[in-house]
């Protein structure tokens, strides 16, 4: 009865508050010979991790024996956006008759549940607004223009989409930021031209 069981675990090594691209997950693979014959040539395949034929040590296991392998994976922005890395691996070996013995990884010896390694997300943005008065520098008049520029920076560690600007004073609702989707550290902009009123001139400024 040639059988094996693969248990896969992942240990995230980065900042516990905000993951970043390139942070590492150390994966450990433990293969147990759960059958009654010796299994040899044990290797691990894991498509997500790009692994083909990762050697288990020792590569030959007597019944009840265990072997291990490990791999360090660098996380991607897609992983951080997902908030976790979820996947399985496959252990393959050979029984004494030359037959193939396989098992899909699980979180314990008696299941094939995918290994789920959470990644900490920190979604934040920063908006900088500037105004450039375009009228007579000595005496403003009603209808003179202020050109407002809005710069949004993704200060977090996840991609942010559908970015818009609201500004009650300017009468803006849903002014589109371009681009409207920002990866971490990315910036998007929007602009709007505002015509000043007598109340603005009387106040001596536009503050909002």
Short mmCIF file of C-alpha atoms in Angstrom, two decimals:
data_model
loop_
_atom_site.label_atom_id
_atom_site.label_comp_id
_atom_site.label_asym_id
_atom_site.label_seq_id
_atom_site.Cartn_x
_atom_site.Cartn_y
_atom_site.Cartn_z
CA UNK A 1 0.00 0.00 0.00
CA UNK A 2 2.28 2.81 -1.25
CA UNK A 3 1.04 6.16 0.08
CA UNK A 4 2.59 9.46 1.15
CA UNK A 5 1.31 12.64 2.79
CA UNK A 6 2.65 16.14 2.12
CA UNK A 7 2.19 18.95 4.65
CA UNK A 8 3.10 22.47 3.49
CA UNK A 9 3.47 25.48 5.79
CA UNK A 10 4.36 29.11 5.07
CA UNK A 11 6.08 31.58 7.40
CA UNK A 12 5.90 35.25 6.36
CA UNK A 13 9.13 37.08 7.22
CA UNK A 14 8.32 40.73 6.49
CA UNK A 15 6.91 43.76 8.29
CA UNK A 16 3.90 42.58 10.35
CA UNK A 17 2.05 45.84 9.68
CA UNK A 18 2.58 46.33 5.94
CA UNK A 19 3.99 43.84 3.47
CA UNK A 20 6.14 45.05 0.60
CA UNK A 21 7.17 43.55 -2.71
CA UNK A 22 10.14 41.27 -2.22
CA UNK A 23 9.31 40.29 1.36
CA UNK A 24 9.90 36.61 1.92
CA UNK A 25 7.76 33.62 2.80
CA UNK A 26 9.71 30.57 3.92
CA UNK A 27 7.85 27.45 2.88
CA UNK A 28 8.50 24.13 4.59
CA UNK A 29 7.44 20.83 3.04
CA UNK A 30 7.22 17.68 5.16
CA UNK A 31 6.63 14.35 3.42
CA UNK A 32 5.58 11.34 5.49
CA UNK A 33 5.54 7.79 4.19
CA UNK A 34 2.07 6.72 5.30
CA UNK A 35 2.18 3.42 3.42
CA UNK A 36 3.81 0.06 4.03
CA UNK A 37 6.58 0.11 1.40
CA UNK A 38 9.68 2.19 0.88
CA UNK A 39 9.20 5.24 -1.37
CA UNK A 40 12.17 6.78 -3.19
CA UNK A 41 13.09 9.70 -5.47
CA UNK A 42 10.82 12.08 -3.57
CA UNK A 43 10.47 15.58 -5.05
CA UNK A 44 8.18 18.59 -4.69
CA UNK A 45 6.47 20.52 -7.51
CA UNK A 46 4.77 23.86 -6.80
CA UNK A 47 3.50 25.90 -9.75
CA UNK A 48 2.94 29.09 -7.75
CA UNK A 49 6.48 29.03 -6.41
CA UNK A 50 7.97 27.98 -9.75
CA UNK A 51 9.26 24.72 -8.28
CA UNK A 52 9.84 21.62 -10.38
CA UNK A 53 11.59 18.64 -8.80
CA UNK A 54 12.67 20.21 -5.50
CA UNK A 55 14.47 17.39 -3.71
CA UNK A 56 13.13 16.01 -0.44
CA UNK A 57 15.83 15.12 2.11
CA UNK A 58 16.15 12.23 2.58
CA UNK A 59 14.73 11.30 -0.80
CA UNK A 60 14.01 7.69 0.20
CA UNK A 61 11.63 6.96 3.07
CA UNK A 62 10.80 3.74 4.84
CA UNK A 63 7.26 3.40 6.18
CA UNK A 64 6.53 6.10 8.82
CA UNK A 65 9.65 7.97 7.78
CA UNK A 66 9.66 11.72 7.10
CA UNK A 67 11.63 13.95 4.76
CA UNK A 68 11.70 17.71 4.35
CA UNK A 69 12.37 20.47 1.86
CA UNK A 70 12.20 24.24 2.07
CA UNK A 71 11.98 27.17 -0.30
CA UNK A 72 12.05 30.94 0.09
CA UNK A 73 9.51 32.84 -2.01
CA UNK A 74 9.58 36.60 -2.73
CA UNK A 75 6.07 38.04 -2.67
CA UNK A 76 4.67 40.15 -5.51
CA UNK A 77 2.33 43.14 -5.63
CA UNK A 78 -0.43 40.82 -6.79
CA UNK A 79 0.08 38.75 -3.63
CA UNK A 80 -0.17 41.85 -1.41
CA UNK A 81 -3.27 43.07 -3.26
CA UNK A 82 -4.84 39.64 -2.64
CA UNK A 83 -3.89 39.84 1.04
CA UNK A 84 -2.48 36.33 1.13
CA UNK A 85 -0.73 33.58 -0.79
CA UNK A 86 -2.98 30.54 -1.20
CA UNK A 87 -1.79 27.43 -3.03
CA UNK A 88 -0.86 23.77 -2.91
CA UNK A 89 2.13 21.67 -3.86
CA UNK A 90 2.54 18.11 -5.08
CA UNK A 91 4.90 15.46 -3.71
CA UNK A 92 5.92 12.66 -6.06
CA UNK A 93 7.90 9.51 -5.39
CA UNK A 94 8.41 5.97 -6.65
CA UNK A 95 7.40 2.71 -5.02
CA UNK A 96 9.53 -0.51 -5.19
CA UNK A 97 7.68 -1.66 -8.33
CA UNK A 98 8.46 1.59 -10.18
CA UNK A 99 4.98 2.99 -9.71
CA UNK A 100 4.34 6.67 -9.09
CA UNK A 101 3.18 7.77 -5.63
CA UNK A 102 1.78 11.28 -5.21
CA UNK A 103 0.02 13.51 -2.71
CA UNK A 104 -1.32 17.05 -2.85
CA UNK A 105 -0.18 19.17 0.06
CA UNK A 106 -2.41 19.93 3.01
CA UNK A 107 -2.21 21.82 6.27
CA UNK A 108 -2.05 18.51 8.15
CA UNK A 109 -1.24 14.93 7.31
CA UNK A 110 -4.91 13.99 6.88
CA UNK A 111 -6.10 16.76 4.51
CA UNK A 112 -5.30 18.44 1.19
CA UNK A 113 -6.33 21.96 2.19
CA UNK A 114 -4.39 24.76 0.46
CA UNK A 115 -1.75 26.55 2.49
CA UNK A 116 -2.94 30.09 3.20
CA UNK A 117 -0.29 32.60 4.27
CA UNK A 118 -1.78 36.00 5.19
CA UNK A 119 0.00 39.21 4.16
CA UNK A 120 -0.59 42.49 6.07
CA UNK A 121 -2.29 45.19 4.00
CA UNK A 122 -2.09 48.93 4.70
CA UNK A 123 -4.28 50.88 2.22
CA UNK A 124 -3.59 54.63 2.51
CA UNK A 125 -3.54 57.62 0.15
CA UNK A 126 -2.45 61.26 0.47
CA UNK A 127 -4.05 64.20 -1.35
CA UNK A 128 -2.16 67.47 -1.95
CA UNK A 129 -4.20 70.40 -3.27
CA UNK A 130 -2.69 73.62 -4.60
CA UNK A 131 -4.31 76.76 -6.01
CA UNK A 132 -2.80 79.19 -8.55
CA UNK A 133 -4.57 82.56 -8.86
CA UNK A 134 -4.61 83.73 -12.48
CA UNK A 135 -5.96 87.29 -12.20
CA UNK A 136 -4.61 90.83 -11.75
CA UNK A 137 -1.92 90.72 -9.05
CA UNK A 138 -2.95 94.15 -7.78
CA UNK A 139 -6.75 93.89 -7.66
CA UNK A 140 -8.84 90.77 -8.03
CA UNK A 141 -12.19 90.96 -9.77
CA UNK A 142 -15.22 88.69 -9.87
CA UNK A 143 -14.72 85.91 -12.40
CA UNK A 144 -10.94 85.79 -12.09
CA UNK A 145 -9.71 82.22 -12.12
CA UNK A 146 -7.94 79.97 -9.68
CA UNK A 147 -6.49 76.81 -11.19
CA UNK A 148 -6.55 74.04 -8.62
CA UNK A 149 -4.30 71.02 -8.96
CA UNK A 150 -4.92 67.82 -7.01
CA UNK A 151 -2.14 65.23 -6.62
CA UNK A 152 -3.01 61.86 -5.10
CA UNK A 153 -0.19 59.57 -3.93
CA UNK A 154 -0.68 55.95 -2.97
CA UNK A 155 1.15 55.91 0.36
CA UNK A 156 0.03 52.38 1.24
CA UNK A 157 1.10 48.92 0.13
CA UNK A 158 -1.90 47.85 -1.96
CA UNK A 159 -3.24 49.02 -5.31
CA UNK A 160 -6.02 51.63 -5.02
CA UNK A 161 -8.58 52.15 -7.78
CA UNK A 162 -11.57 54.34 -8.71
CA UNK A 163 -9.92 57.49 -7.36
CA UNK A 164 -12.04 60.65 -7.44
CA UNK A 165 -12.02 64.12 -5.87
CA UNK A 166 -14.90 65.81 -4.04
CA UNK A 167 -14.65 69.51 -3.14
CA UNK A 168 -17.75 71.18 -1.72
CA UNK A 169 -16.43 74.73 -2.16
CA UNK A 170 -15.66 74.13 -5.83
CA UNK A 171 -18.86 72.19 -6.45
CA UNK A 172 -16.93 69.06 -7.37
CA UNK A 173 -18.36 65.57 -6.97
CA UNK A 174 -16.46 62.62 -8.40
CA UNK A 175 -13.78 64.52 -10.35
CA UNK A 176 -11.70 61.73 -11.91
CA UNK A 177 -8.06 61.30 -10.94
CA UNK A 178 -5.82 60.29 -13.86
CA UNK A 179 -4.77 57.53 -13.72
CA UNK A 180 -7.61 56.34 -11.51
CA UNK A 181 -5.75 53.23 -10.35
CA UNK A 182 -2.46 53.59 -8.49
CA UNK A 183 0.06 51.00 -7.43
CA UNK A 184 1.98 51.73 -4.20
CA UNK A 185 4.03 54.95 -4.51
CA UNK A 186 2.15 55.87 -7.70
CA UNK A 187 0.65 59.32 -8.26
CA UNK A 188 -2.39 60.58 -10.12
CA UNK A 189 -3.61 64.10 -10.82
CA UNK A 190 -6.71 66.14 -11.49
CA UNK A 191 -7.29 69.86 -12.08
CA UNK A 192 -10.18 72.31 -11.95
CA UNK A 193 -10.61 75.97 -12.79
CA UNK A 194 -12.66 78.01 -10.32
CA UNK A 195 -14.15 81.47 -10.92
CA UNK A 196 -13.89 83.64 -7.82
CA UNK A 197 -16.86 85.47 -6.33
CA UNK A 198 -17.28 88.83 -4.61
CA UNK A 199 -17.46 86.97 -1.30
CA UNK A 200 -14.06 85.45 -2.02
CA UNK A 201 -12.59 88.87 -2.78
CA UNK A 202 -14.16 90.35 0.37
CA UNK A 203 -12.62 87.52 2.39
CA UNK A 204 -9.24 88.14 0.74
CA UNK A 205 -8.65 84.49 0.01
CA UNK A 206 -10.23 81.16 -0.83
CA UNK A 207 -9.67 78.68 1.98
CA UNK A 208 -10.98 75.14 1.69
#
